[in-house]
Amino acid sequence: MVVYKWPRSLIKEGDNILRNYIWTGDPTKRKGVTLKWDKVCKPIQEGDLGVRSLGEVSNAILCKLHWVFKQGIEDWALFLKSKFSTKSGDTIRYHNPSTIWSGIQTGATLSKPYIGWLIGDGKKIDFWRDTWVT
């Protein structure tokens, strides 16, 4: 599982190898192609090849890592919560956090626009800290 954001250079190199393999069958041979890589990476339902960009895969895995952390069921998530969060849920800022924590924070940033509340029994609501109106 990915626990940190992949460097752009690694993603670019991986996409180049994948692109070369798709067009030539050999990851080391290059071929001039007129089809944009972004179009190749679109879903099959949109009429394209459905190949996944390594950057998008990395981001999706980091979002899932953040989601599993927020669930707080796994032992590693409980350990990281105790190390990097206060009892009230605030994040403790470290000068040199672990690479796993940096990955979780990146996943939180990427997934924040897509997270919402489900109405439940109210046990996880913090009246003073939660956002009531956007």
PDB file of C-alpha atoms in Angstrom:
ATOM      1  CA  MET A   1       0.000   0.000   0.000  1.00  0.00           C
ATOM      2  CA  VAL A   2       1.184   3.520  -0.757  1.00  0.00           C
ATOM      3  CA  VAL A   3       1.798   5.548   2.393  1.00  0.00           C
ATOM      4  CA  TYR A   4       3.259   8.724   0.888  1.00  0.00           C
ATOM      5  CA  LYS A   5       2.686  10.882  -2.170  1.00  0.00           C
ATOM      6  CA  TRP A   6       4.722   9.621  -5.082  1.00  0.00           C
ATOM      7  CA  PRO A   7       7.197  12.137  -6.551  1.00  0.00           C
ATOM      8  CA  ARG A   8       6.223  13.603  -9.936  1.00  0.00           C
ATOM      9  CA  SER A   9       9.402  12.249 -11.495  1.00  0.00           C
ATOM     10  CA  LEU A  10       8.466   8.692 -10.470  1.00  0.00           C
ATOM     11  CA  ILE A  11       4.919   9.101 -11.803  1.00  0.00           C
ATOM     12  CA  LYS A  12       6.204  10.545 -15.087  1.00  0.00           C
ATOM     13  CA  GLU A  13       8.729   7.722 -15.516  1.00  0.00           C
ATOM     14  CA  GLY A  14       6.107   5.080 -14.687  1.00  0.00           C
ATOM     15  CA  ASP A  15       3.605   6.601 -17.115  1.00  0.00           C
ATOM     16  CA  ASN A  16       6.300   6.679 -19.824  1.00  0.00           C
ATOM     17  CA  ILE A  17       7.081   2.991 -19.299  1.00  0.00           C
ATOM     18  CA  LEU A  18       3.382   2.117 -19.383  1.00  0.00           C
ATOM     19  CA  ARG A  19       2.814   4.256 -22.484  1.00  0.00           C
ATOM     20  CA  ASN A  20       5.747   2.664 -24.317  1.00  0.00           C
ATOM     21  CA  TYR A  21       4.540  -0.820 -23.399  1.00  0.00           C
ATOM     22  CA  ILE A  22       0.986  -0.143 -24.623  1.00  0.00           C
ATOM     23  CA  TRP A  23       2.100   1.220 -28.006  1.00  0.00           C
ATOM     24  CA  THR A  24       5.116  -0.997 -28.769  1.00  0.00           C
ATOM     25  CA  GLY A  25       4.923  -4.032 -26.459  1.00  0.00           C
ATOM     26  CA  ASP A  26       8.362  -3.121 -25.092  1.00  0.00           C
ATOM     27  CA  PRO A  27       8.733  -0.683 -22.163  1.00  0.00           C
ATOM     28  CA  THR A  28      12.113   0.553 -23.442  1.00  0.00           C
ATOM     29  CA  LYS A  29      11.082   1.405 -27.039  1.00  0.00           C
ATOM     30  CA  ARG A  30       9.452   4.732 -27.850  1.00  0.00           C
ATOM     31  CA  LYS A  31       6.976   5.349 -30.638  1.00  0.00           C
ATOM     32  CA  GLY A  32       5.442   8.573 -31.907  1.00  0.00           C
ATOM     33  CA  VAL A  33       1.698   8.479 -31.239  1.00  0.00           C
ATOM     34  CA  THR A  34      -0.852  11.190 -32.031  1.00  0.00           C
ATOM     35  CA  LEU A  35      -3.302  10.187 -29.286  1.00  0.00           C
ATOM     36  CA  LYS A  36      -3.069  12.215 -26.057  1.00  0.00           C
ATOM     37  CA  TRP A  37      -2.204  10.225 -22.931  1.00  0.00           C
ATOM     38  CA  ASP A  38      -4.987  12.025 -21.033  1.00  0.00           C
ATOM     39  CA  LYS A  39      -7.501  10.582 -23.513  1.00  0.00           C
ATOM     40  CA  VAL A  40      -6.094   7.076 -23.059  1.00  0.00           C
ATOM     41  CA  CYS A  41      -6.528   7.445 -19.281  1.00  0.00           C
ATOM     42  CA  LYS A  42     -10.264   8.213 -19.489  1.00  0.00           C
ATOM     43  CA  PRO A  43     -12.800   5.499 -18.527  1.00  0.00           C
ATOM     44  CA  ILE A  44     -14.056   2.896 -20.980  1.00  0.00           C
ATOM     45  CA  GLN A  45     -17.610   4.211 -20.476  1.00  0.00           C
ATOM     46  CA  GLU A  46     -16.481   7.455 -22.123  1.00  0.00           C
ATOM     47  CA  GLY A  47     -15.224   5.511 -25.140  1.00  0.00           C
ATOM     48  CA  ASP A  48     -11.541   5.429 -24.278  1.00  0.00           C
ATOM     49  CA  LEU A  49      -9.061   2.761 -23.154  1.00  0.00           C
ATOM     50  CA  GLY A  50      -9.543   3.023 -19.382  1.00  0.00           C
ATOM     51  CA  VAL A  51      -5.841   2.983 -18.489  1.00  0.00           C
ATOM     52  CA  ARG A  52      -5.260   4.575 -15.090  1.00  0.00           C
ATOM     53  CA  SER A  53      -2.751   7.355 -14.603  1.00  0.00           C
ATOM     54  CA  LEU A  54      -0.241   6.527 -11.871  1.00  0.00           C
ATOM     55  CA  GLY A  55      -0.767   9.970 -10.325  1.00  0.00           C
ATOM     56  CA  GLU A  56      -4.496   9.354  -9.979  1.00  0.00           C
ATOM     57  CA  VAL A  57      -3.876   5.877  -8.563  1.00  0.00           C
ATOM     58  CA  SER A  58      -1.479   7.326  -5.986  1.00  0.00           C
ATOM     59  CA  ASN A  59      -4.017   9.987  -4.968  1.00  0.00           C
ATOM     60  CA  ALA A  60      -6.837   7.440  -4.708  1.00  0.00           C
ATOM     61  CA  ILE A  61      -4.767   5.190  -2.444  1.00  0.00           C
ATOM     62  CA  LEU A  62      -3.852   8.142  -0.200  1.00  0.00           C
ATOM     63  CA  CYS A  63      -7.549   9.066   0.083  1.00  0.00           C
ATOM     64  CA  LYS A  64      -8.333   5.481   1.073  1.00  0.00           C
ATOM     65  CA  LEU A  65      -5.496   5.538   3.619  1.00  0.00           C
ATOM     66  CA  HIS A  66      -7.047   8.668   5.152  1.00  0.00           C
ATOM     67  CA  TRP A  67     -10.498   7.045   5.184  1.00  0.00           C
ATOM     68  CA  VAL A  68      -9.207   3.920   6.977  1.00  0.00           C
ATOM     69  CA  PHE A  69      -7.382   6.169   9.453  1.00  0.00           C
ATOM     70  CA  LYS A  70     -10.560   8.152  10.173  1.00  0.00           C
ATOM     71  CA  GLN A  71     -12.490   4.925  10.811  1.00  0.00           C
ATOM     72  CA  GLY A  72     -10.082   4.238  13.692  1.00  0.00           C
ATOM     73  CA  ILE A  73     -10.584   0.468  13.675  1.00  0.00           C
ATOM     74  CA  GLU A  74      -7.112  -0.709  12.657  1.00  0.00           C
ATOM     75  CA  ASP A  75      -4.352  -0.875  15.290  1.00  0.00           C
ATOM     76  CA  TRP A  76      -2.019   1.304  13.224  1.00  0.00           C
ATOM     77  CA  ALA A  77      -4.721   3.982  12.951  1.00  0.00           C
ATOM     78  CA  LEU A  78      -5.261   3.993  16.713  1.00  0.00           C
ATOM     79  CA  PHE A  79      -1.507   4.269  17.251  1.00  0.00           C
ATOM     80  CA  LEU A  80      -1.177   7.213  14.855  1.00  0.00           C
ATOM     81  CA  LYS A  81      -4.215   8.931  16.382  1.00  0.00           C
ATOM     82  CA  SER A  82      -2.634   8.674  19.823  1.00  0.00           C
ATOM     83  CA  LYS A  83       0.678  10.011  18.501  1.00  0.00           C
ATOM     84  CA  PHE A  84      -0.520  12.831  16.222  1.00  0.00           C
ATOM     85  CA  SER A  85      -3.859  13.916  17.741  1.00  0.00           C
ATOM     86  CA  THR A  86      -5.025  15.334  21.039  1.00  0.00           C
ATOM     87  CA  LYS A  87      -7.954  13.803  22.915  1.00  0.00           C
ATOM     88  CA  SER A  88     -10.234  16.473  21.456  1.00  0.00           C
ATOM     89  CA  GLY A  89      -9.164  15.499  17.915  1.00  0.00           C
ATOM     90  CA  ASP A  90      -6.859  18.426  17.125  1.00  0.00           C
ATOM     91  CA  THR A  91      -3.730  17.626  15.133  1.00  0.00           C
ATOM     92  CA  ILE A  92      -0.392  17.946  16.893  1.00  0.00           C
ATOM     93  CA  ARG A  93       2.156  19.560  14.580  1.00  0.00           C
ATOM     94  CA  TYR A  94       5.581  17.920  14.427  1.00  0.00           C
ATOM     95  CA  HIS A  95       8.680  19.263  12.735  1.00  0.00           C
ATOM     96  CA  ASN A  96       9.496  15.867  11.185  1.00  0.00           C
ATOM     97  CA  PRO A  97       6.350  13.741  11.062  1.00  0.00           C
ATOM     98  CA  SER A  98       6.452  10.184   9.754  1.00  0.00           C
ATOM     99  CA  THR A  99       5.995   9.517   6.036  1.00  0.00           C
ATOM    100  CA  ILE A 100       2.777   7.669   6.837  1.00  0.00           C
ATOM    101  CA  TRP A 101       1.367  10.710   8.632  1.00  0.00           C
ATOM    102  CA  SER A 102       2.330  12.960   5.704  1.00  0.00           C
ATOM    103  CA  GLY A 103       0.504  10.560   3.369  1.00  0.00           C
ATOM    104  CA  ILE A 104      -2.599  10.621   5.565  1.00  0.00           C
ATOM    105  CA  GLN A 105      -2.529  14.438   5.597  1.00  0.00           C
ATOM    106  CA  THR A 106      -2.211  14.494   1.795  1.00  0.00           C
ATOM    107  CA  GLY A 107      -5.181  12.115   1.550  1.00  0.00           C
ATOM    108  CA  ALA A 108      -7.158  14.391   3.880  1.00  0.00           C
ATOM    109  CA  THR A 109      -6.429  17.418   1.705  1.00  0.00           C
ATOM    110  CA  LEU A 110      -7.387  15.563  -1.486  1.00  0.00           C
ATOM    111  CA  SER A 111     -10.615  14.108  -0.091  1.00  0.00           C
ATOM    112  CA  LYS A 112     -11.857  17.112   1.919  1.00  0.00           C
ATOM    113  CA  PRO A 113     -14.045  18.556  -0.892  1.00  0.00           C
ATOM    114  CA  TYR A 114     -15.840  15.207  -1.212  1.00  0.00           C
ATOM    115  CA  ILE A 115     -16.537  14.501   2.471  1.00  0.00           C
ATOM    116  CA  GLY A 116     -19.914  15.174   4.039  1.00  0.00           C
ATOM    117  CA  TRP A 117     -21.913  14.337   7.127  1.00  0.00           C
ATOM    118  CA  LEU A 118     -24.459  11.584   7.572  1.00  0.00           C
ATOM    119  CA  ILE A 119     -27.126  12.168  10.163  1.00  0.00           C
ATOM    120  CA  GLY A 120     -26.849   9.581  12.919  1.00  0.00           C
ATOM    121  CA  ASP A 121     -27.258   9.360  16.666  1.00  0.00           C
ATOM    122  CA  GLY A 122     -25.073  12.433  17.347  1.00  0.00           C
ATOM    123  CA  LYS A 123     -22.392  10.644  19.380  1.00  0.00           C
ATOM    124  CA  LYS A 124     -19.562  11.770  17.105  1.00  0.00           C
ATOM    125  CA  ILE A 125     -20.651  15.419  16.860  1.00  0.00           C
ATOM    126  CA  ASP A 126     -18.490  18.057  18.523  1.00  0.00           C
ATOM    127  CA  PHE A 127     -20.782  21.032  19.013  1.00  0.00           C
ATOM    128  CA  TRP A 128     -17.944  23.550  19.379  1.00  0.00           C
ATOM    129  CA  ARG A 129     -15.517  22.328  16.714  1.00  0.00           C
ATOM    130  CA  ASP A 130     -17.628  20.958  13.853  1.00  0.00           C
ATOM    131  CA  THR A 131     -18.653  23.193  10.959  1.00  0.00           C
ATOM    132  CA  TRP A 132     -22.399  23.804  11.023  1.00  0.00           C
ATOM    133  CA  VAL A 133     -22.776  26.163   8.074  1.00  0.00           C
ATOM    134  CA  THR A 134     -20.613  26.402   4.975  1.00  0.00           C
TER     135      THR A 134
END
